[in-house]
PDB file of N, CA and C in Angstrom:
ATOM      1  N   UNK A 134       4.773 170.143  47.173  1.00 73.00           N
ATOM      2  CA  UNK A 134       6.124 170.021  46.676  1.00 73.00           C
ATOM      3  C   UNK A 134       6.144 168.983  45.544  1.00 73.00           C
ATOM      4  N   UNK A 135       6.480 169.443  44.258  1.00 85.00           N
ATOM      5  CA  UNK A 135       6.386 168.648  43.420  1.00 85.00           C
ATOM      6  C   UNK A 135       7.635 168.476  42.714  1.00 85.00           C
ATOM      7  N   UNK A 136       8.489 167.448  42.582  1.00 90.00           N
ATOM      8  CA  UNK A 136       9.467 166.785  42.231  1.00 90.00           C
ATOM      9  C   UNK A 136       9.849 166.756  40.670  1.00 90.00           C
ATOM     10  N   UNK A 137      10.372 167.106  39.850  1.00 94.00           N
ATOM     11  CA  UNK A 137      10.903 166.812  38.381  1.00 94.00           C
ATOM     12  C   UNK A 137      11.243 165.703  38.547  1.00 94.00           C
ATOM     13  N   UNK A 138      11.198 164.633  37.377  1.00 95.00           N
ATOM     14  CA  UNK A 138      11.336 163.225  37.342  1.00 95.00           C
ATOM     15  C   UNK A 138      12.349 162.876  36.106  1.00 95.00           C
ATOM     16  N   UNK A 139      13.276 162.462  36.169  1.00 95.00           N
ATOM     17  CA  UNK A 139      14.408 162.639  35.254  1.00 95.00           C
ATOM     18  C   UNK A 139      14.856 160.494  34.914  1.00 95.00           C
ATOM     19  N   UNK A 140      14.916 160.497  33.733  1.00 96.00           N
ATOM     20  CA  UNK A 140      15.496 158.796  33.227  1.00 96.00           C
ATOM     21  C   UNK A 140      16.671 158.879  33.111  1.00 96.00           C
ATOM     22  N   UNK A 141      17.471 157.882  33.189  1.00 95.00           N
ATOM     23  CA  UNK A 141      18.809 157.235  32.775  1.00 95.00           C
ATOM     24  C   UNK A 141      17.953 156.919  31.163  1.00 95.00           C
ATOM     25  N   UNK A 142      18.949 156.478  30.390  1.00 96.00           N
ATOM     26  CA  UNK A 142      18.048 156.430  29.061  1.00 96.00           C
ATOM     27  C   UNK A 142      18.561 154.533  29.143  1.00 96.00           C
ATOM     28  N   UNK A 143      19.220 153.749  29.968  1.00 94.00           N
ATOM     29  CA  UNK A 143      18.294 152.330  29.755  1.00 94.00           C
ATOM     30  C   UNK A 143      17.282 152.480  30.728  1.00 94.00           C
ATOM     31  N   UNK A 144      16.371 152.861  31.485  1.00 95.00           N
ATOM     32  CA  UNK A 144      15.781 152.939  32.090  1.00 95.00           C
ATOM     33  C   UNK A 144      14.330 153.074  30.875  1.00 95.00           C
ATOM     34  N   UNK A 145      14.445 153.689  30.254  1.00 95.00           N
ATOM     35  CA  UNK A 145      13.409 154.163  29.082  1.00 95.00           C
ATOM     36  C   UNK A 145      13.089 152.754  27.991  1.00 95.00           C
ATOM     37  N   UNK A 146      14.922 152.902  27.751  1.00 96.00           N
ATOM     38  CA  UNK A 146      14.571 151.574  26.817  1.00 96.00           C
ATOM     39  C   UNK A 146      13.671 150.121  27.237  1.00 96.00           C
ATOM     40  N   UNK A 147      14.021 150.121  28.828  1.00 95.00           N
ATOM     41  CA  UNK A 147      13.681 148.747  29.504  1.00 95.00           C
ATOM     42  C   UNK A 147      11.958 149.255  29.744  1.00 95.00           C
ATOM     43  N   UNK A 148      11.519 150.169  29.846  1.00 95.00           N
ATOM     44  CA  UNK A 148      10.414 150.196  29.841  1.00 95.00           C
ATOM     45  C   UNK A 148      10.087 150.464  28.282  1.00 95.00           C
ATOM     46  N   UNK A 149      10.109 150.460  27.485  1.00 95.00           N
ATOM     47  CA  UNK A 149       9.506 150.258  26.156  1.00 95.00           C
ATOM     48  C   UNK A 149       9.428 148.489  25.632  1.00 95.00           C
ATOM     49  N   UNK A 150       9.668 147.542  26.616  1.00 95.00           N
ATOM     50  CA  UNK A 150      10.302 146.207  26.583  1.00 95.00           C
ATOM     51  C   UNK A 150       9.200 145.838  27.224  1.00 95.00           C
ATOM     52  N   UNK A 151       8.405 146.328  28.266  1.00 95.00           N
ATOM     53  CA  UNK A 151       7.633 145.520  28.893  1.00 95.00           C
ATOM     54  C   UNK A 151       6.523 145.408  28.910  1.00 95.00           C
ATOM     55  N   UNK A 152       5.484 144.979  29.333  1.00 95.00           N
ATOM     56  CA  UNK A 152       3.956 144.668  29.308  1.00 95.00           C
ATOM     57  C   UNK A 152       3.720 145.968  29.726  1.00 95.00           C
ATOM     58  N   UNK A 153       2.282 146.159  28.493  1.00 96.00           N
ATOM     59  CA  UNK A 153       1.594 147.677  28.805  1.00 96.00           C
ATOM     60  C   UNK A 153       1.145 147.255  30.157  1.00 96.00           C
ATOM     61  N   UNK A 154       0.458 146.778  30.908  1.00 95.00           N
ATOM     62  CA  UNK A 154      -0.496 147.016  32.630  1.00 95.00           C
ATOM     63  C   UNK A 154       1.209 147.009  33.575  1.00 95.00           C
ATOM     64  N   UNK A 155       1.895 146.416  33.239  1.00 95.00           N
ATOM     65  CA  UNK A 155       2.859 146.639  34.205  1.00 95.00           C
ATOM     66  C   UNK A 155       3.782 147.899  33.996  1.00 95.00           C
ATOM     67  N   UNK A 156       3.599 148.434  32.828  1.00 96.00           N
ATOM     68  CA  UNK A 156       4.699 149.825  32.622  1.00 96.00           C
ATOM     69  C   UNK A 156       3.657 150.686  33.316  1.00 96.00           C
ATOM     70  N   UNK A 157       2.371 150.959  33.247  1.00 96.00           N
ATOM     71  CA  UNK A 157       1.093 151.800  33.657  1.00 96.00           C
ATOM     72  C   UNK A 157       1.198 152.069  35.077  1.00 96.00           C
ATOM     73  N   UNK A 158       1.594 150.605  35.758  1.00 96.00           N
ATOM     74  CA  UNK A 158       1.491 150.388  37.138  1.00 96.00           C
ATOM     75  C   UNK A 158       3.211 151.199  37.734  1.00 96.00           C
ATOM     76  N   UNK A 159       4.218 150.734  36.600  1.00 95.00           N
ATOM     77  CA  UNK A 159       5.376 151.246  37.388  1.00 95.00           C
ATOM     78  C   UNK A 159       5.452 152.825  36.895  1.00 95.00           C
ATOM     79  N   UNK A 160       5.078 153.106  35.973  1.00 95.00           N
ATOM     80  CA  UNK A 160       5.086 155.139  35.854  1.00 95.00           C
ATOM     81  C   UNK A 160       3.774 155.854  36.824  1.00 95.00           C
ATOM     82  N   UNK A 161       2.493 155.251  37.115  1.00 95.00           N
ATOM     83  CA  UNK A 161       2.009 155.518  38.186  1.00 95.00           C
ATOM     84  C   UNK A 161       2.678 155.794  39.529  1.00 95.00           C
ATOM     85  N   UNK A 162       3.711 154.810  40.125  1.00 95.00           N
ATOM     86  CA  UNK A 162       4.248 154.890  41.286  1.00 95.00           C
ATOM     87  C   UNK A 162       5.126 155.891  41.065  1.00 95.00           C
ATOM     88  N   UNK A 163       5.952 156.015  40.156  1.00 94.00           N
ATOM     89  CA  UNK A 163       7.347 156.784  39.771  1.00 94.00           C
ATOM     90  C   UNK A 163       6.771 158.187  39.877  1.00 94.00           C
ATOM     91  N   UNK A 164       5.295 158.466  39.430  1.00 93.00           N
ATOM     92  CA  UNK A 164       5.151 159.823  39.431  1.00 93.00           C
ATOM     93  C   UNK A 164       4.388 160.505  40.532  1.00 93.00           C
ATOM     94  N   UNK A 165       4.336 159.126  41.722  1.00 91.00           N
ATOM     95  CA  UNK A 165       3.831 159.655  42.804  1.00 91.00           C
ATOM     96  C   UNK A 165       4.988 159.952  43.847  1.00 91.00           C
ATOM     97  N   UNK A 166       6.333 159.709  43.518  1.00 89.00           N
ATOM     98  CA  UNK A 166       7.557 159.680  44.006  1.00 89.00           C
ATOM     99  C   UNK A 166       7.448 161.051  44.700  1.00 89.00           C
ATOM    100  N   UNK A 167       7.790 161.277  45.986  1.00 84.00           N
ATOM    101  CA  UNK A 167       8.501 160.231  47.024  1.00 84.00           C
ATOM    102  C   UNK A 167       7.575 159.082  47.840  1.00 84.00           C
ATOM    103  N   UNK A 168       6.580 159.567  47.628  1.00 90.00           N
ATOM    104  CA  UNK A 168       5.633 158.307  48.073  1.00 90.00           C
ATOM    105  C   UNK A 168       5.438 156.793  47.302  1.00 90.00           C
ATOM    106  N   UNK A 169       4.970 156.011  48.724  1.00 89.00           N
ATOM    107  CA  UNK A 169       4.994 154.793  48.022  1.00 89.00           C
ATOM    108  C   UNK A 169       5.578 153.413  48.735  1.00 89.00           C
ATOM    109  N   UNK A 170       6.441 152.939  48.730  1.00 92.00           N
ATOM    110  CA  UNK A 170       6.622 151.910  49.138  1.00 92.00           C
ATOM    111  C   UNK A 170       8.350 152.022  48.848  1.00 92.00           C
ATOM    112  N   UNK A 171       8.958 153.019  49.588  1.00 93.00           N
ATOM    113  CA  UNK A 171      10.473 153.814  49.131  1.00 93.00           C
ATOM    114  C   UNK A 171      10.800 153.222  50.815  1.00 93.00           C
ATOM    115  N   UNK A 172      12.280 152.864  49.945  1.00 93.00           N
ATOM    116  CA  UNK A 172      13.170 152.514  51.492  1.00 93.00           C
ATOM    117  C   UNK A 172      14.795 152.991  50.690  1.00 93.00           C
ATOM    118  N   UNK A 173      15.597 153.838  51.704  1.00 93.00           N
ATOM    119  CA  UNK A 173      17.008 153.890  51.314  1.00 93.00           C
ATOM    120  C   UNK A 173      17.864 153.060  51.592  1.00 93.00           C
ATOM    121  N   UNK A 174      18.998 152.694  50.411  1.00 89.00           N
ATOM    122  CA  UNK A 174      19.466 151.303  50.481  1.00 89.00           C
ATOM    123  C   UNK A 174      21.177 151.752  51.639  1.00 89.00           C
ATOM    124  N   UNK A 175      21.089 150.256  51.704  1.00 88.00           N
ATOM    125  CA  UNK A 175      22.175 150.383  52.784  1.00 88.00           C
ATOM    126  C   UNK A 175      23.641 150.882  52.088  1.00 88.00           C
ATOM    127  N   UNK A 176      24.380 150.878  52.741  1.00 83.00           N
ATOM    128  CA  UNK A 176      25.737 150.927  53.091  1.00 83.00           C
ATOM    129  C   UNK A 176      25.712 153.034  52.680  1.00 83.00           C
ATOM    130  N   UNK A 177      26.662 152.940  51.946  1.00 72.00           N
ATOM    131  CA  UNK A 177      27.203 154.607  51.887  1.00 72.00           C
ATOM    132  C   UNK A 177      26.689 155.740  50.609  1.00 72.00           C
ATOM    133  N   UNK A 178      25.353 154.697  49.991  1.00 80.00           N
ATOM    134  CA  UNK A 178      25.062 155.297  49.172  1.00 80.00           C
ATOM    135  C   UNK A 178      23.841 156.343  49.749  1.00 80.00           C
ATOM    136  N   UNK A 179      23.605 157.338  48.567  1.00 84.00           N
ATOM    137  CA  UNK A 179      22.364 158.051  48.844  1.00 84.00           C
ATOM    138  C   UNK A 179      21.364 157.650  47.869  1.00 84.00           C
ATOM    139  N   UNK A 180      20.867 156.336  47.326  1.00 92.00           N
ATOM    140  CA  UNK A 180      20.077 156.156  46.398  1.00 92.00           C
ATOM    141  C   UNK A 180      18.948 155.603  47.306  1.00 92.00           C
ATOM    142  N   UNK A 181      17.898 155.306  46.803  1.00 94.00           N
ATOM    143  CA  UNK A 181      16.691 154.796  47.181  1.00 94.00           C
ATOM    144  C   UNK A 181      16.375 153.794  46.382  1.00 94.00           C
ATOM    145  N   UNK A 182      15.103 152.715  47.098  1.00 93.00           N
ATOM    146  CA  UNK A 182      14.838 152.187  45.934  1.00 93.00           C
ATOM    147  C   UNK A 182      13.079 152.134  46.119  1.00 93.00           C
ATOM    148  N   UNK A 183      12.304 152.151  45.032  1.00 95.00           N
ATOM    149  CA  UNK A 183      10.346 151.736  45.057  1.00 95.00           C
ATOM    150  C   UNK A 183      10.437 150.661  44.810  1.00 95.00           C
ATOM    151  N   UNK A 184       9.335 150.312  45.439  1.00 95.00           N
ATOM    152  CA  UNK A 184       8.861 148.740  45.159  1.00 95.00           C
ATOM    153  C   UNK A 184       7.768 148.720  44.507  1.00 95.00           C
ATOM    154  N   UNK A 185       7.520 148.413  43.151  1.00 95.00           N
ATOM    155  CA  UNK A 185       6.087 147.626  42.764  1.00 95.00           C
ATOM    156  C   UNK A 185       5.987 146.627  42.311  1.00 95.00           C
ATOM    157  N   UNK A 186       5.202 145.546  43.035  1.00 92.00           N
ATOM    158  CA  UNK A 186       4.810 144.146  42.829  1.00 92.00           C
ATOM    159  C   UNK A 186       6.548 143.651  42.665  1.00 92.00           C
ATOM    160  N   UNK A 187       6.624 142.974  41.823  1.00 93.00           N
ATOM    161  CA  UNK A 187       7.957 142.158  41.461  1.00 93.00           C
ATOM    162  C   UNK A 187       9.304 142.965  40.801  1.00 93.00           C
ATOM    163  N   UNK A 188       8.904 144.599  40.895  1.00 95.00           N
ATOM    164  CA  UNK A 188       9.846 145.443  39.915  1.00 95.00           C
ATOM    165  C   UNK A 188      10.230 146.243  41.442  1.00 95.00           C
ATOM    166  N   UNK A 189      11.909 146.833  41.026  1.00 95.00           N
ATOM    167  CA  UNK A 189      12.581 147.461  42.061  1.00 95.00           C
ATOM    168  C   UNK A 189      12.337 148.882  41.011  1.00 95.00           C
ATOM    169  N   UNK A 190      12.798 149.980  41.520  1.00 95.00           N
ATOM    170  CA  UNK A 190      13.010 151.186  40.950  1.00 95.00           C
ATOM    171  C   UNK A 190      14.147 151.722  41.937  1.00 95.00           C
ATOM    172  N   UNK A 191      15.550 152.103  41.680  1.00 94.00           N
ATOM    173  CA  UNK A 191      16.057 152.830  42.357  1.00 94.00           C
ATOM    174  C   UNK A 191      16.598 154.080  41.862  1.00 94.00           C
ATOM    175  N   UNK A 192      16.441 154.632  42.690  1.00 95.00           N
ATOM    176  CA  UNK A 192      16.536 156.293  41.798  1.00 95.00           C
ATOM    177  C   UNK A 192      17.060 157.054  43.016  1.00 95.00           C
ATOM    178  N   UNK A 193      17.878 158.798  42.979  1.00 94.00           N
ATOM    179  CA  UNK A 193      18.345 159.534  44.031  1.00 94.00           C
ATOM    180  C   UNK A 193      17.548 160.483  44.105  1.00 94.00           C
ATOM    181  N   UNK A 194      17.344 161.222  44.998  1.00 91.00           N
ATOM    182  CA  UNK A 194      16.793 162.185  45.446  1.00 91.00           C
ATOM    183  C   UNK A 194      17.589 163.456  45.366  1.00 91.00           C
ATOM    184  N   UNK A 195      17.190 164.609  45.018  1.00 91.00           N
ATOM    185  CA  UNK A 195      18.179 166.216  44.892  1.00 91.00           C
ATOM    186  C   UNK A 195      17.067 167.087  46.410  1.00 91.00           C
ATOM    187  N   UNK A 196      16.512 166.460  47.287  1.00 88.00           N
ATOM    188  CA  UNK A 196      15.680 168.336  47.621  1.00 88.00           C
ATOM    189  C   UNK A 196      15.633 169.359  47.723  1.00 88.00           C
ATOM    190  N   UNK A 197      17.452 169.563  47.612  1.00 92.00           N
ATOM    191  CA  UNK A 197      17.314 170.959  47.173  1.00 92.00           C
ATOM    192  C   UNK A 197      17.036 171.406  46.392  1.00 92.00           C
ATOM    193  N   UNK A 198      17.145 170.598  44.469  1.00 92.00           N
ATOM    194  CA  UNK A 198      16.413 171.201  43.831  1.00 92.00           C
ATOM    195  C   UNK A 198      15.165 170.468  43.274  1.00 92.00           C
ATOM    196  N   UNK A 199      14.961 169.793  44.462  1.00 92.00           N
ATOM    197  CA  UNK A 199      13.431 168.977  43.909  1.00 92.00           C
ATOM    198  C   UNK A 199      13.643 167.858  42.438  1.00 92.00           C
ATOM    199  N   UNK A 200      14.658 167.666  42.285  1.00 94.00           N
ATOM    200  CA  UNK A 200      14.475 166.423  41.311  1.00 94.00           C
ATOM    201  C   UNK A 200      14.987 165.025  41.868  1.00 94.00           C
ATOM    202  N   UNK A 201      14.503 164.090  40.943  1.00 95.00           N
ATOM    203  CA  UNK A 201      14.187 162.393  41.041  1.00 95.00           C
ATOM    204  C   UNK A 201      15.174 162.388  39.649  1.00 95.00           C
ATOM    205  N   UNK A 202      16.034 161.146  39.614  1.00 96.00           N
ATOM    206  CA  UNK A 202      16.885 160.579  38.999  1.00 96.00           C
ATOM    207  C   UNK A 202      16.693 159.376  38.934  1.00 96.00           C
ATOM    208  N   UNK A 203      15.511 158.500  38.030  1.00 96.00           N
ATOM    209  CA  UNK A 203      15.781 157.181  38.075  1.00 96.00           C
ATOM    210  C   UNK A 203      16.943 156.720  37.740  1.00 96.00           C
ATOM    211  N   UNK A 204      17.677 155.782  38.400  1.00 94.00           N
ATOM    212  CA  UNK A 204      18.743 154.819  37.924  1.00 94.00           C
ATOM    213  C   UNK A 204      18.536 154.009  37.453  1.00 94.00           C
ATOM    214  N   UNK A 205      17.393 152.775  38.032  1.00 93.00           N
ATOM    215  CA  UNK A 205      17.276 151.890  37.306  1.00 93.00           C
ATOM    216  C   UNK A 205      15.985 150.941  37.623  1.00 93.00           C
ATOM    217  N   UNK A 206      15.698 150.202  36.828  1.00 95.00           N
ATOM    218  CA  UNK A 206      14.539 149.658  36.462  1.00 95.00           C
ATOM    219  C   UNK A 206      14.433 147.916  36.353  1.00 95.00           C
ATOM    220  N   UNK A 207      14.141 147.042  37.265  1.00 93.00           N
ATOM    221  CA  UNK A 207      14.322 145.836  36.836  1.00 93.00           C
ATOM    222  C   UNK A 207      13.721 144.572  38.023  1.00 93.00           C
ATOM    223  N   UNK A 208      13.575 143.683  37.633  1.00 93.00           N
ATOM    224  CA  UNK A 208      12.469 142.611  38.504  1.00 93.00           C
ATOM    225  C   UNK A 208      13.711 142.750  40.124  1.00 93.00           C
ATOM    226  N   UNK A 209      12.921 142.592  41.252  1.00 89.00           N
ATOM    227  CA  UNK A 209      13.825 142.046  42.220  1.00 89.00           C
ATOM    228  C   UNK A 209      14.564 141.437  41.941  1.00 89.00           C
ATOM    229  N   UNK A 210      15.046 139.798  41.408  1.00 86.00           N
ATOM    230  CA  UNK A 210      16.136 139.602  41.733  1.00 86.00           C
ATOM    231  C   UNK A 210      17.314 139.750  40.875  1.00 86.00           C
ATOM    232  N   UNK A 211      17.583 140.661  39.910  1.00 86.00           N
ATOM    233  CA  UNK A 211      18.234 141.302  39.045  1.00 86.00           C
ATOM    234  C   UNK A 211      18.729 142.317  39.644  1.00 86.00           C
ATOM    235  N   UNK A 212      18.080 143.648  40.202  1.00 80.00           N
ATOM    236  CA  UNK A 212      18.786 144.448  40.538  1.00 80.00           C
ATOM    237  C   UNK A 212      19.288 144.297  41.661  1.00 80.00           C
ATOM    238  N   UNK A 213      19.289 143.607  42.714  1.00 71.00           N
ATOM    239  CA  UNK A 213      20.267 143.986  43.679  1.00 71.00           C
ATOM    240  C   UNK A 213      21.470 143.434  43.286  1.00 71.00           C
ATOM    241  N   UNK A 214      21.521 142.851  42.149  1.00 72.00           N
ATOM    242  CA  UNK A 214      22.641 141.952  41.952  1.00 72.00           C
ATOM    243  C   UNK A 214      23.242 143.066  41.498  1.00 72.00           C
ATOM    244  N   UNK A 215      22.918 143.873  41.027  1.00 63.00           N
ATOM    245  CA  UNK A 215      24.094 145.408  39.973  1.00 63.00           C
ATOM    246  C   UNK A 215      24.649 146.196  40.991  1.00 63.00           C
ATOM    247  N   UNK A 216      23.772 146.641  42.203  1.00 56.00           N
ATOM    248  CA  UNK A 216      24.066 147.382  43.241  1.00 56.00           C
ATOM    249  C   UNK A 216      25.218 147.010  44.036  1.00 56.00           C
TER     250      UNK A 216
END
């Protein structure tokens, strides 16, 4: 089962911003999605979020039609603050 992988477009921009070994390391995980180090966040949402090293990724899931929606892109303690 293989997943389509879809950006928010700051999501793109913020990765054109960052260190090549750490963008390598976070589109590696993103394209192994749903695997990985994925936990769904609390309260009433349906989003998820990946973890690599010091970067969150939260993005939604479709299975019915197999696509990934990153939302967003940013060190731990930044994004939970948006959520």
């Amino acid at each position: 089962m293989r997943y389509d992988i879809s950006y928010e477009k700051r999501c793109l921009k913020y990765l054109k911003r960052i260190e090549r070994n750490t963008k390598i390391r976070i589109l590696k995980a993103i394209n192994n999605l749903p695997l990985g180090d994925v936990k769904k966040l609390q309260g009433n949402t349906s989003d998820y979020r990946l973890r690599v090293g010091d970067y969150r990724i939260t993005f939604s899931r479709d299975d019915k039609n197999l696509i990934i929606k990153i939302i967003e892109i940013a060190p731990r303690g930044e994004i939970y603050k948006k959520i």
